Coordinates of C-alpha atoms in Angstrom, one line a residue:
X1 CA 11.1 1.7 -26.6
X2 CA 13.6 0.9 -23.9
X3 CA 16.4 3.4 -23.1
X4 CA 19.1 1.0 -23.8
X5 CA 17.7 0.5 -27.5
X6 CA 18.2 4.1 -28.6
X7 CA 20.6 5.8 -30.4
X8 CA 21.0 9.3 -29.2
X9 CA 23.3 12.3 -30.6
X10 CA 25.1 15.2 -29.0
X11 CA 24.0 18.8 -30.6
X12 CA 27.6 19.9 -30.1
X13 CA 30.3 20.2 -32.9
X14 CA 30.4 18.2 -35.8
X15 CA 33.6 16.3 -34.3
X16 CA 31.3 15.4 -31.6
X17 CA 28.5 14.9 -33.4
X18 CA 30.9 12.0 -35.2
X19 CA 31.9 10.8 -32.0
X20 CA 28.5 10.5 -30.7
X21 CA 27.5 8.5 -33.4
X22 CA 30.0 6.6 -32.9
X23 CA 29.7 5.7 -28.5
X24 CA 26.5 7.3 -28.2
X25 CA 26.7 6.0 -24.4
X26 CA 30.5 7.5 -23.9
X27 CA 29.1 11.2 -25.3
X28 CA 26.7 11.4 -23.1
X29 CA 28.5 10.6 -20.1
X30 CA 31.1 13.0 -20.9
X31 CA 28.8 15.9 -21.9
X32 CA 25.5 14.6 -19.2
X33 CA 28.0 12.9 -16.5
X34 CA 25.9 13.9 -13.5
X35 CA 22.0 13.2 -14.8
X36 CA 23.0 10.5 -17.0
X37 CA 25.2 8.2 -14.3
X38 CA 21.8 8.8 -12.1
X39 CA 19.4 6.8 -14.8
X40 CA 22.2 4.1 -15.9
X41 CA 21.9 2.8 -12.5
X42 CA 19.0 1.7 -13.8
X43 CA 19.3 0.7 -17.0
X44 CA 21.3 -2.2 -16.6
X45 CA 24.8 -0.1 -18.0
X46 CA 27.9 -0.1 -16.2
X47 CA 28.2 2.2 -13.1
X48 CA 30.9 5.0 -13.7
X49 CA 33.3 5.0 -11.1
X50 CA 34.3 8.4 -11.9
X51 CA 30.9 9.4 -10.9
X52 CA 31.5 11.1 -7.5
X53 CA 29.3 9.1 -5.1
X54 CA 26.8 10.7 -3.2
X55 CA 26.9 10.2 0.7
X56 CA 23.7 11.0 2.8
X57 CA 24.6 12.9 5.6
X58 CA 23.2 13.1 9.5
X59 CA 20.0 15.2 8.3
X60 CA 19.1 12.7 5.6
X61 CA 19.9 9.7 8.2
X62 CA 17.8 11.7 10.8
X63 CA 14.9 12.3 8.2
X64 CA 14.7 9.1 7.0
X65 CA 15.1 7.9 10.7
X66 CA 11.5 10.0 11.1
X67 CA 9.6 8.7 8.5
X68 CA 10.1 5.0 8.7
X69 CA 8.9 5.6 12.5
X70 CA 5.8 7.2 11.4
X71 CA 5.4 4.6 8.5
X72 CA 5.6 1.8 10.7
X73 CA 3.3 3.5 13.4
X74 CA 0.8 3.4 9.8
X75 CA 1.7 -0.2 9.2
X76 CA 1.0 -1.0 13.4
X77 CA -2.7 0.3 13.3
X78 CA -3.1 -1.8 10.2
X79 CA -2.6 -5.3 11.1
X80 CA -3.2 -4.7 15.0
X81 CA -6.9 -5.1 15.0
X82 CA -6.8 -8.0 12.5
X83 CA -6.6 -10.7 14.8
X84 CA -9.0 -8.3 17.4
X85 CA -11.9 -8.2 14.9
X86 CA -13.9 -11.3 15.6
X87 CA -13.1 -11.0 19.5
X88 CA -14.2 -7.2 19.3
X89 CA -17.4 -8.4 17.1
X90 CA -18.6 -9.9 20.3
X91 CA -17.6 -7.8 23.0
X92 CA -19.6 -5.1 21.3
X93 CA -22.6 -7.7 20.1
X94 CA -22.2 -7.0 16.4
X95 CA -22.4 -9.4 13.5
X96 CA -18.9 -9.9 12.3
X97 CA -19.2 -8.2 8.7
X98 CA -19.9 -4.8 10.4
X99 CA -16.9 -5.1 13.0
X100 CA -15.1 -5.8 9.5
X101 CA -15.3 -1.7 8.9
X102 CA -12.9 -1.5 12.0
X103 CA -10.0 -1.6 9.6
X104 CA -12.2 -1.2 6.0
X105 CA -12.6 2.6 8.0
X106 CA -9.2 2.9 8.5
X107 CA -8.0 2.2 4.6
X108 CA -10.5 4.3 3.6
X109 CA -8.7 7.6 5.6
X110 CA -5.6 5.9 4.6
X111 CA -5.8 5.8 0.7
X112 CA -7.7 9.7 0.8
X113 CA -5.5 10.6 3.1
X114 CA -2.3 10.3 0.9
X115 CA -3.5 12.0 -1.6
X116 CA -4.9 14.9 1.0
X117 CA -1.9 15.6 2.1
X118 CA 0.4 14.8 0.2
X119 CA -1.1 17.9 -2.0
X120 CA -1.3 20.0 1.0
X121 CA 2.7 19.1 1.6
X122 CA 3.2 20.8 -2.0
X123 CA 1.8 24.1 -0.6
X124 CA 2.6 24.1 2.5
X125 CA 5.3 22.5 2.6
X126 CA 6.5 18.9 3.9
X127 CA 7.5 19.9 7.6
X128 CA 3.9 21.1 8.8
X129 CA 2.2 18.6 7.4
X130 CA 4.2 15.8 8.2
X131 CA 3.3 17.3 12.2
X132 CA -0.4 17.9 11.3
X133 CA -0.6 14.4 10.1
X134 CA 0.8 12.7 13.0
X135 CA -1.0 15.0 15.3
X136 CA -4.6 13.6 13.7
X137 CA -3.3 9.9 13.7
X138 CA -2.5 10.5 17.0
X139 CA -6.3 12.3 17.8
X140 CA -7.5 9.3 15.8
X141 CA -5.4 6.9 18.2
X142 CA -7.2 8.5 21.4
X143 CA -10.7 8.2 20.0
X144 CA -10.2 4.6 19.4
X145 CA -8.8 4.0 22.3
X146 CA -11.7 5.7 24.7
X147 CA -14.4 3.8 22.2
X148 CA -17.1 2.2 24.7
X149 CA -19.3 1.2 21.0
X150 CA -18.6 -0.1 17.3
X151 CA -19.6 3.4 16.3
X152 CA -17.1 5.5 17.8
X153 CA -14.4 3.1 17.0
X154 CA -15.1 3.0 13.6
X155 CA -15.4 7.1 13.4
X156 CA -11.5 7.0 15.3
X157 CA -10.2 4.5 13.5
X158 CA -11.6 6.7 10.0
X159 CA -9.7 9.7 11.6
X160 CA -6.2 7.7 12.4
X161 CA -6.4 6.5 8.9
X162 CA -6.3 9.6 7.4
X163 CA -3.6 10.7 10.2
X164 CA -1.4 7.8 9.0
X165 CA -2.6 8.3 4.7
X166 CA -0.8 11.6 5.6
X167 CA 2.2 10.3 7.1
X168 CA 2.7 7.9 4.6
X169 CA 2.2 10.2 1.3
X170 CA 4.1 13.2 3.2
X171 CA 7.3 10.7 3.7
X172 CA 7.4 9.4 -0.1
X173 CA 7.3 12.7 -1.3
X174 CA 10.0 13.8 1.4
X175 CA 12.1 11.0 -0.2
X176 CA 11.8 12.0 -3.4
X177 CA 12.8 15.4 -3.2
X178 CA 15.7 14.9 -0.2
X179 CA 17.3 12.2 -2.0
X180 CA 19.2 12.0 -5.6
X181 CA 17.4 10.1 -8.0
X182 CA 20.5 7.6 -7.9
X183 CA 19.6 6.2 -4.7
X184 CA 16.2 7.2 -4.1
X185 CA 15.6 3.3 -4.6
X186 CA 17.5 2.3 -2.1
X187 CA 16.0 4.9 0.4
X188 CA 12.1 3.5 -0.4
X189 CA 13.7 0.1 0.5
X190 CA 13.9 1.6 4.3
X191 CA 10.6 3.2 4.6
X192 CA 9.0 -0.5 2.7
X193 CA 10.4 -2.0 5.2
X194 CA 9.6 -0.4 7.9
X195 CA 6.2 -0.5 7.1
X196 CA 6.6 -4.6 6.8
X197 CA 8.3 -4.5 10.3
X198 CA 5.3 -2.4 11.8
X199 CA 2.6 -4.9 10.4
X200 CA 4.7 -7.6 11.7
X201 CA 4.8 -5.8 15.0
X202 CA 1.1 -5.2 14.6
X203 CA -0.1 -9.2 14.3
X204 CA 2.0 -10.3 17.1
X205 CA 0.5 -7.7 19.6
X206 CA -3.0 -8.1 18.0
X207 CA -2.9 -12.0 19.1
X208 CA -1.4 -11.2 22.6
X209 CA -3.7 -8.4 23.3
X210 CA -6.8 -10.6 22.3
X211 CA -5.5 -13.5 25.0
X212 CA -3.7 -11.7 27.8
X213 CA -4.9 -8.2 28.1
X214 CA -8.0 -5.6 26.5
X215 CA -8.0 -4.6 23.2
X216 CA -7.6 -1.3 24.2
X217 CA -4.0 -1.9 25.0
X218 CA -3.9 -2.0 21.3
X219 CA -4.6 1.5 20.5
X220 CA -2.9 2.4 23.7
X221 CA 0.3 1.0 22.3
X222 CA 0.3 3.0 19.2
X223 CA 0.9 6.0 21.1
X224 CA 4.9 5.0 21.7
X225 CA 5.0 5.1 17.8
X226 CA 3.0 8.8 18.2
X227 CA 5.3 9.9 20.3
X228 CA 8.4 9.0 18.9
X229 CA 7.7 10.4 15.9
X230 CA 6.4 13.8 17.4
X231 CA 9.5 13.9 19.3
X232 CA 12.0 13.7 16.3
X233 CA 9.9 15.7 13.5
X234 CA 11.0 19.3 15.2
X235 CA 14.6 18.9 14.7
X236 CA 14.6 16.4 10.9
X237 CA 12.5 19.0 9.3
X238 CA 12.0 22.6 8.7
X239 CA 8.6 23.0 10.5
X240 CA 8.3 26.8 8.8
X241 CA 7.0 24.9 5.6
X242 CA 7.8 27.1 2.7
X243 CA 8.4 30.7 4.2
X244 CA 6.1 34.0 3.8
X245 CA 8.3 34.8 0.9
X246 CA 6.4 32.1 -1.5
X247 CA 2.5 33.0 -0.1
X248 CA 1.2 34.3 -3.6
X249 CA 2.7 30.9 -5.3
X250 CA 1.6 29.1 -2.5
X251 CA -2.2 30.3 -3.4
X252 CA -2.1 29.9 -6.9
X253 CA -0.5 26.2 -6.2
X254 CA -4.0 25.5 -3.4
X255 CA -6.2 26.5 -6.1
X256 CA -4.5 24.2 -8.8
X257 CA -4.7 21.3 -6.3
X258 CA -6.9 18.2 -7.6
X259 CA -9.1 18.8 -4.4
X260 CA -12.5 17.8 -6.2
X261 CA -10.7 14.4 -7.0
X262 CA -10.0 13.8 -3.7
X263 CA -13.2 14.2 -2.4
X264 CA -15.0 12.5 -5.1
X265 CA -13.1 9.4 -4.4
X266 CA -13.6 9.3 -0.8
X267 CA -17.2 9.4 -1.4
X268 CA -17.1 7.2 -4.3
X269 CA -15.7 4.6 -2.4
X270 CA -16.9 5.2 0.5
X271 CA -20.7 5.1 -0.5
X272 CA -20.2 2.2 -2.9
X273 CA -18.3 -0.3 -0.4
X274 CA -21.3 0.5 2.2
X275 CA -23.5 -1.0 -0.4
X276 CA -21.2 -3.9 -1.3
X277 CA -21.1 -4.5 2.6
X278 CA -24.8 -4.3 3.1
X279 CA -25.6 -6.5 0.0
X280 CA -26.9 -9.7 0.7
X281 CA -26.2 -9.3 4.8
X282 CA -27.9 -5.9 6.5
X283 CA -30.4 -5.9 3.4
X284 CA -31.2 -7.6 0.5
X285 CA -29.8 -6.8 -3.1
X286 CA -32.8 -5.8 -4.2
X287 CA -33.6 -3.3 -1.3
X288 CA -33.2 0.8 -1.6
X289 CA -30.9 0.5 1.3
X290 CA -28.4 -1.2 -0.5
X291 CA -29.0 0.2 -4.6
X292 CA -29.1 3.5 -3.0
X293 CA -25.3 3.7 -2.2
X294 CA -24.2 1.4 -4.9
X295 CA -25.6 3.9 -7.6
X296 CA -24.2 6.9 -5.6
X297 CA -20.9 5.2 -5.6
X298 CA -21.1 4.5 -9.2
X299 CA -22.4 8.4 -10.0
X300 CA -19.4 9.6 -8.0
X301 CA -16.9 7.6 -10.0
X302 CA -18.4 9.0 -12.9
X303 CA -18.4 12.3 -12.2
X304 CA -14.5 11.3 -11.0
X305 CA -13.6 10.3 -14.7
X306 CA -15.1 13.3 -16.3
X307 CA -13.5 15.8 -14.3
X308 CA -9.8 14.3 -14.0
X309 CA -10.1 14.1 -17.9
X310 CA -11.5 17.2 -18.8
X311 CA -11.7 19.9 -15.9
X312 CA -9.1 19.1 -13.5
X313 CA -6.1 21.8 -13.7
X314 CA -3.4 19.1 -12.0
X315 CA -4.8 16.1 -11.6
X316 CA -4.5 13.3 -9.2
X317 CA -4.4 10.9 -11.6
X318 CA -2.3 12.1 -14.3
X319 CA -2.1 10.8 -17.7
X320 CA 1.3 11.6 -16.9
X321 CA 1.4 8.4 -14.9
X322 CA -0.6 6.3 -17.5
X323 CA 0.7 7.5 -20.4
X324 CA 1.1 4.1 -21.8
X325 CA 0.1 0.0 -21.9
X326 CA 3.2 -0.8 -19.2
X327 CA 2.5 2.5 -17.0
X328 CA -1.1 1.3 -16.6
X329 CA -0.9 -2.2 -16.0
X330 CA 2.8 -1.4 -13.1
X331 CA -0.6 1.0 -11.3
X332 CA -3.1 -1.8 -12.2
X333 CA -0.8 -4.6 -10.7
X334 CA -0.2 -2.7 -7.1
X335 CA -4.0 -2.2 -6.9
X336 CA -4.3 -6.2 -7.2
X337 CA -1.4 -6.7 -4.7
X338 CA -3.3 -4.8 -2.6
X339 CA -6.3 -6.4 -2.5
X340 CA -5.1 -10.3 -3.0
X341 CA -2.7 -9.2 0.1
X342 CA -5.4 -8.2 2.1
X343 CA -7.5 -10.6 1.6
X344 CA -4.9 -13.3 2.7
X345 CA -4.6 -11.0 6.3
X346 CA -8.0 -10.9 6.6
X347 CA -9.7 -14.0 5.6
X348 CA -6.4 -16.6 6.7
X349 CA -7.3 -15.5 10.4
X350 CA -10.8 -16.6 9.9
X351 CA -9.9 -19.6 8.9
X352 CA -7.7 -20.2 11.5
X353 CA -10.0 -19.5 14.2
X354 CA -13.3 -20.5 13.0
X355 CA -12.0 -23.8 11.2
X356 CA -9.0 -24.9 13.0
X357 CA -10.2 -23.4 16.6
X358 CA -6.3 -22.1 17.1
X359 CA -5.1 -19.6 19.5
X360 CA -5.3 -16.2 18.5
X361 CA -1.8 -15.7 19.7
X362 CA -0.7 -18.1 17.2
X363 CA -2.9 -16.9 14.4
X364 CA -1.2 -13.0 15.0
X365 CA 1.8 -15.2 14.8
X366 CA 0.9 -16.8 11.8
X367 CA 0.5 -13.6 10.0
X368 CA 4.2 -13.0 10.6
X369 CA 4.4 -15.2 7.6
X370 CA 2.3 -13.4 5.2
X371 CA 4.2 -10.0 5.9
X372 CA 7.9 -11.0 7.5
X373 CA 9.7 -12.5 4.8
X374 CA 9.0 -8.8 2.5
X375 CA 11.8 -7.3 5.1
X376 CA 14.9 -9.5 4.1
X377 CA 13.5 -9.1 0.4
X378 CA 13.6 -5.6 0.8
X379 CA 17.4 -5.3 2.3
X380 CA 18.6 -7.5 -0.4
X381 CA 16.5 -4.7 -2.8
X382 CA 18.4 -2.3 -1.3
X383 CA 21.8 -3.1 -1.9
X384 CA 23.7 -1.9 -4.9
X385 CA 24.6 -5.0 -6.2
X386 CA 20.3 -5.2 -6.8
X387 CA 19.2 -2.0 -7.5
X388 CA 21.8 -1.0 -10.3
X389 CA 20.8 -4.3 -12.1
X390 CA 16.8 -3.1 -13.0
X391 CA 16.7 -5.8 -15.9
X392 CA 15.2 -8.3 -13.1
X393 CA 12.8 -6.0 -11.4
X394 CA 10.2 -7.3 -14.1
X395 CA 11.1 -11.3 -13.6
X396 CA 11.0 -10.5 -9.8
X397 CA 7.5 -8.8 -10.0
X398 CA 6.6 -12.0 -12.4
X399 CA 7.6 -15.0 -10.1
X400 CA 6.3 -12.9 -7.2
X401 CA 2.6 -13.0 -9.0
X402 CA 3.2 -16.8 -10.4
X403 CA 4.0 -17.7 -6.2
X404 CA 0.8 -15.2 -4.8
X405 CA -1.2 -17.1 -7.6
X406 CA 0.0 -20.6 -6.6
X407 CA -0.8 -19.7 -2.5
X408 CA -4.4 -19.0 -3.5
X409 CA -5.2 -21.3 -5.6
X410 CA -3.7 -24.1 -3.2
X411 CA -6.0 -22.1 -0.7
X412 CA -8.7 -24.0 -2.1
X413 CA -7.2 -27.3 -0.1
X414 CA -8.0 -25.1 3.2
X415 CA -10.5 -27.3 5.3
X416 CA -10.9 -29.0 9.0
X417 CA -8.8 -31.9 8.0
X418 CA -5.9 -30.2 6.6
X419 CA -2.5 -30.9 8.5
X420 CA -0.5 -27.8 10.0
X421 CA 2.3 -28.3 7.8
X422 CA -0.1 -27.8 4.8
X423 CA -1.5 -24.4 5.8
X424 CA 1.7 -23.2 6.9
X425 CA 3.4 -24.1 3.6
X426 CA 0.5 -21.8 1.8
X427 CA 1.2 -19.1 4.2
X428 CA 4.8 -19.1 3.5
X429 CA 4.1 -19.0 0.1
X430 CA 1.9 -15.9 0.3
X431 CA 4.5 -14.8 2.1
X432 CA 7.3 -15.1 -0.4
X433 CA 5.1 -14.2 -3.2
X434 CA 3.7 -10.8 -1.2
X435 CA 7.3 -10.0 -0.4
X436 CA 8.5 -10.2 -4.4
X437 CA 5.7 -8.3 -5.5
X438 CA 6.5 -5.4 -2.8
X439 CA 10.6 -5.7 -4.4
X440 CA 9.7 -5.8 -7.6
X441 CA 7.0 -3.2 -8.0
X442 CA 9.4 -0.6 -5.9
X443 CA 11.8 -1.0 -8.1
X444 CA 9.5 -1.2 -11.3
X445 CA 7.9 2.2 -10.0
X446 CA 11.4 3.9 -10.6
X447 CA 12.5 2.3 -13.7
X448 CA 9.6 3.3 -15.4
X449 CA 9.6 6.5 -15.1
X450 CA 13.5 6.9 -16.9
X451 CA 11.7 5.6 -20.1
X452 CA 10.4 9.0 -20.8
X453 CA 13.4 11.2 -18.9
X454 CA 15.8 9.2 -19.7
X455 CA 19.1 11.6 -18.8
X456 CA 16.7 14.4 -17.8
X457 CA 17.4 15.9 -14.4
X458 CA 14.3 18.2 -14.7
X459 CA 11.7 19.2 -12.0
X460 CA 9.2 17.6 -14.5
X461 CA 11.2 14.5 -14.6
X462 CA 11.3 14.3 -11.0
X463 CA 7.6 15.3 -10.4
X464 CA 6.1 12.8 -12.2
X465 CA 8.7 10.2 -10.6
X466 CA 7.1 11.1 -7.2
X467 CA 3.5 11.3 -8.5
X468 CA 4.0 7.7 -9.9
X469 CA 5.4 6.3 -6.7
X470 CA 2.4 7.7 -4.7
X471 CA -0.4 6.8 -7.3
X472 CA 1.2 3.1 -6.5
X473 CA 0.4 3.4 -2.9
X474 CA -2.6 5.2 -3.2
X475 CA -4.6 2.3 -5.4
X476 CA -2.3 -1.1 -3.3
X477 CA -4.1 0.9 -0.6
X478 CA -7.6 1.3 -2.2
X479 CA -7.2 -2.3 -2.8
X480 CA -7.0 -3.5 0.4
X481 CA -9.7 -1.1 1.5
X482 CA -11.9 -3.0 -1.2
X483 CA -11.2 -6.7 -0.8
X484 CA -12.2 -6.7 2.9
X485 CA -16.4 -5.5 2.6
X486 CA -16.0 -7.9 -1.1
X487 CA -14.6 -11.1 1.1
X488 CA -17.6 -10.2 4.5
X489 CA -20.3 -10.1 1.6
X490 CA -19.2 -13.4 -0.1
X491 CA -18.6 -15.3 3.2
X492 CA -21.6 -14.2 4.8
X493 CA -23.7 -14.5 2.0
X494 CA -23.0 -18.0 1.8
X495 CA -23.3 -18.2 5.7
X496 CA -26.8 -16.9 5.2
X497 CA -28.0 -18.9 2.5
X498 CA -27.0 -22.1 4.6
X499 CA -29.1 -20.5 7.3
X500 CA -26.0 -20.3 10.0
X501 CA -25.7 -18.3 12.8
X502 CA -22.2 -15.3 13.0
X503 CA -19.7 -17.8 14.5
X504 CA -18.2 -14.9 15.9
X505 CA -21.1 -13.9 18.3
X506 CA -20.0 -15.3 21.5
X507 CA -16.1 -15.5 20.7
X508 CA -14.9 -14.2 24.2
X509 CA -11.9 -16.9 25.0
X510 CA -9.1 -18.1 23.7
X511 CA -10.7 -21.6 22.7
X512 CA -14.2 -20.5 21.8
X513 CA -13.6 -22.2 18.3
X514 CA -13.7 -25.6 20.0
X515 CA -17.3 -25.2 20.8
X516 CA -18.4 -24.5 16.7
X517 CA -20.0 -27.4 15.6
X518 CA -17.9 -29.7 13.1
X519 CA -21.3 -28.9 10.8
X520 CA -20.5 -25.0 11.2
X521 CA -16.6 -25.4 10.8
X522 CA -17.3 -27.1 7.0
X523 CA -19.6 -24.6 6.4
X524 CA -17.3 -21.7 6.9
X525 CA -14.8 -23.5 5.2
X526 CA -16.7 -23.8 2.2
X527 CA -17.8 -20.6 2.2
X528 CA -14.1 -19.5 2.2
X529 CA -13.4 -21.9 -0.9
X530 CA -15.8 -20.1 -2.9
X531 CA -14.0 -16.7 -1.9
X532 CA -10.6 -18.4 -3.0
X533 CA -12.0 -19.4 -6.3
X534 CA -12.5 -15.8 -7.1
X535 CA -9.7 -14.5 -5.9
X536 CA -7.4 -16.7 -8.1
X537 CA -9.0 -15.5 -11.0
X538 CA -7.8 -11.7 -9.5
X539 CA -4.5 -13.0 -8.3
X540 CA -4.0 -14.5 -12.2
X541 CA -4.9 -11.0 -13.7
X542 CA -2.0 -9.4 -11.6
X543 CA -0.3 -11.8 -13.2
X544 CA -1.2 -11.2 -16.7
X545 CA -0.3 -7.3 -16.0
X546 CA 2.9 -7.9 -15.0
X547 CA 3.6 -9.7 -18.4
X548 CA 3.0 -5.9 -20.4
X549 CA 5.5 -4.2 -17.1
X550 CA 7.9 -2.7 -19.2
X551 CA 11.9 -4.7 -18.7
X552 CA 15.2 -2.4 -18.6
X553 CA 17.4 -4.2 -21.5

């Protein structure tokens, strides 16, 4: 039932009781002013200018100054190596699907690593973490950066991923609890968007590393985000974490933590995207190498369901967060943005390269499309006029899915002969579609939650708004971790059955796609349109979730 349906009563005198049936919206602003003016800017009910307004001061400026530099040092190691990975397939003389786990690595640490410490943050407290975590993405940062084999890279970029997981959970929840409900909104909009500028940071430099310089300048450069961040954490937070007065609640809250979830994730993941990635490629289907960790992954994610259901004390996933029909499908719908946006990052570069023979400077510039139009989305988000008006965050999430399923299934049109205005029209649209969804869903995250704390300015109320808004990231994350082994299997799958060689052994200079035969370029280009005729079948599911996303009358 939406909150601007009900009829609600004061439990005062019976004169107020009258007058509450009466206005029930006037009663409880007179008797609720402070927790109720908080949820009706975001129920669509007019803001109360008697309502003192909050103003964030220097340490929430400073704070939230901190986090969106960490964030978008997270969003920077993300896209960087996309436009690297076929260039880096070569230089280390591997097939292309297994320099793929360069960044699959990295979104696995990323996705386990929200949850990790994010947890740990809740004991510990938010300070000390928030350090620990940049200290590890910045360990992770070095590793990759002294990598002389696929191996090692893969192992650093696995440890800067759960580095930046870290700095991305640690920063929601720091939102969450620094800043009133009221505008906690239009603080998300700033670390969103910080995180779009640092993956369009990360495609440009990916492209002029490729061409100009070494790839290692691209984990070289991440340390300037590193150290930026380490510089200003000491003096935006309280690095003492929660004092030596709160040890015995602090123990009792460590051995509540959903730990065991974590883990069985990671591995459950972990062990079943190996498969997936080996299927077809490394071995065949049929082969013990790859049912091995396919039936391991599937045995994890058993054991996963039964615990968080029936032996986990707190869990990860609460029911608390899909408690009901629109909770489920808001989570279900960022998991599919996740992986339909990766898979336009990640399999639009190929194209580009292997089919149209372009620069990699221009193809990380391309990508700008696919990720820069989410930041003047998100300002507009931000502003009051927007976020007090939560009735459209459900049409915005809708036309956002009805664009992302247009751009993918016109994707379909991708071949050799294609014009450049054509693909670039498909990219803006991915674009403009990614950038509503990421709106949309931000907003929808908080809406949501006031359905069932509606006036309620409880620690429940705003522990489960929290838990929701990093559930979200958690599974957009997982989803891009899995649509990247999911699009190498399918692609080179198809390769293989056509009996081609990797295009990208060999793919040392700037025009090495000239060279592909026009034989090899269809093939890859066909390959591709069976990958786009899957994905949008996914791309219309997302859209068919966000018709059950629940609409603030």
């Amino acid at each position: 039932m939406g909150v601007g349906s009900q009829t609600l009563y004061h439990t005062g005198s019976e004169s107020g009781s009258n007058a509450c049936r009466e206005n029930s919206q006037q009663c409880l602003i007179a008797a609720h002013a402070t927790d109720f003016a908080a949820a009706t800017q975001y129920t669509n009910r007019e803001y109360n200018p008697r309502q003192p307004e909050w103003i964030p001061g220097v340490k929430e400026w400073l704070v939230t100054t901190c986090i969106s530099i960490l964030v978008m040092m997270d969003a920077f190691n993300t896209t960087v190596v996309i436009p690297l990975i076929p260039g880096l397939s070569s230089v280390f003389q591997q097939p292309l699907e297994n320099a793929l786990w360069i960044n699959t690595s990295y979104l696995i640490g990323n996705a386990s690593g929200q949850g990790l410490f994010a947890m740990l943050a809740e004991v510990l407290g938010h300070g000390p973490i928030l350090l620990s975590s940049s200290v590890l993405a910045t360990a992770g940062t070095g590793i990759c950066g002294g990598s002389l084999g696929l191996s090692v890279l893969v192992t650093g970029r696995f440890i800067q991923g759960i580095g930046g997981g870290g700095v991305v959970g640690v920063s929601l929840l720091i939102i969450a609890d620094l800043i009133p409900k009221s505008h906690q909104v239009q603080f998300s909009t700033y670390i969103f968007r910080a995180q779009m500028i640092g993956m369009v940071i990360g495609s440009v430099a990916g492209g002029v590393y490729h061409d100009y310089t070494s790839y290692i300048w691209a984990f070289y450069s991440s340390f300037v985000f590193c150290a930026m961040g380490l510089l200003v954490i000491p003096f935006a937070l309280d690095l003492r974490g929660h004092g030596q007065g709160n040890k015995p609640s602090a123990t009792s809250k460590f051995r509540t933590m959903d730990w065991i979830g974590v883990m069985l994730t990671l591995l459950g993941m972990g062990t079943l995207l190996t498969g997936v990635g080996w299927g077809g490629t490394q071995y065949d289907w049929g082969n013990w190498h790859t049912l091995l960790p396919l039936c391991a992954g599937g045995i994890f994610f058993i054991v996963l369901i039964l615990y968080e259901t029936m032996w986990a004390m707190q869990p990860m996933f609460s029911s608390r967060v899909f408690q009901d029909l629109p909770s489920t499908m808001l989570q279900t719908g960022g998991f599919l943005h996740g992986f339909v946006l990766s898979s336009h990052l990640h399999c639009l570069p190929l194209y580009l390269l292997f089919v149209k023979s372009l620069d990699t400077t221009f193809i990380g510039l391309s990508l700008v499309a696919l990720t820069g139009l989410a930041v003047p989305a998100l300002m507009i988000s931000g502003t009051t006029q927007f976020y007090r008006r939560p009735h459209i965050s459900a049409w915005v999430t809708r036309v956002g899915w009805l664009l992302t399923i247009t751009a993918t299934g016109c994707s379909l049109l991708l071949n050799a002969s294609i014009p450049t205005p054509g693909w670039v029209i498909i990219l803006l649209v991915a674009g403009l579609g990614s950038a509503l969804l990421m709106t949309g869903y931000n907003l929808c995250i908080h809406v949501n939650t006031l359905r069932f704390y509606t006036g309620q300015g409880t620690r429940e109320s705003a522990q489960v708004s929290a838990t929701s808004i990093l559930i979200y990231s958690i599974l957009r994350t997982w989803g891009m971790c899995i649509a990247i082994p999911i699009s190498g299997t399918v692609i080179f799958n198809y390769l293989s059955s056509q009996g081609l060689p990797d295009m990208s052994i060999g793919h040392t200079g700037r025009h090495s796609g000239t060279y592909a035969t026009q034989e090899n370029k269809d093939a890859f280009a066909d390959a591709l349109l069976v990958l786009w005729k899957g994905y949008t079948g996914i791309a219309a599911l997302g859209g068919i979730s966000s018709l059950f996303i629940w609409s603030a009358r």
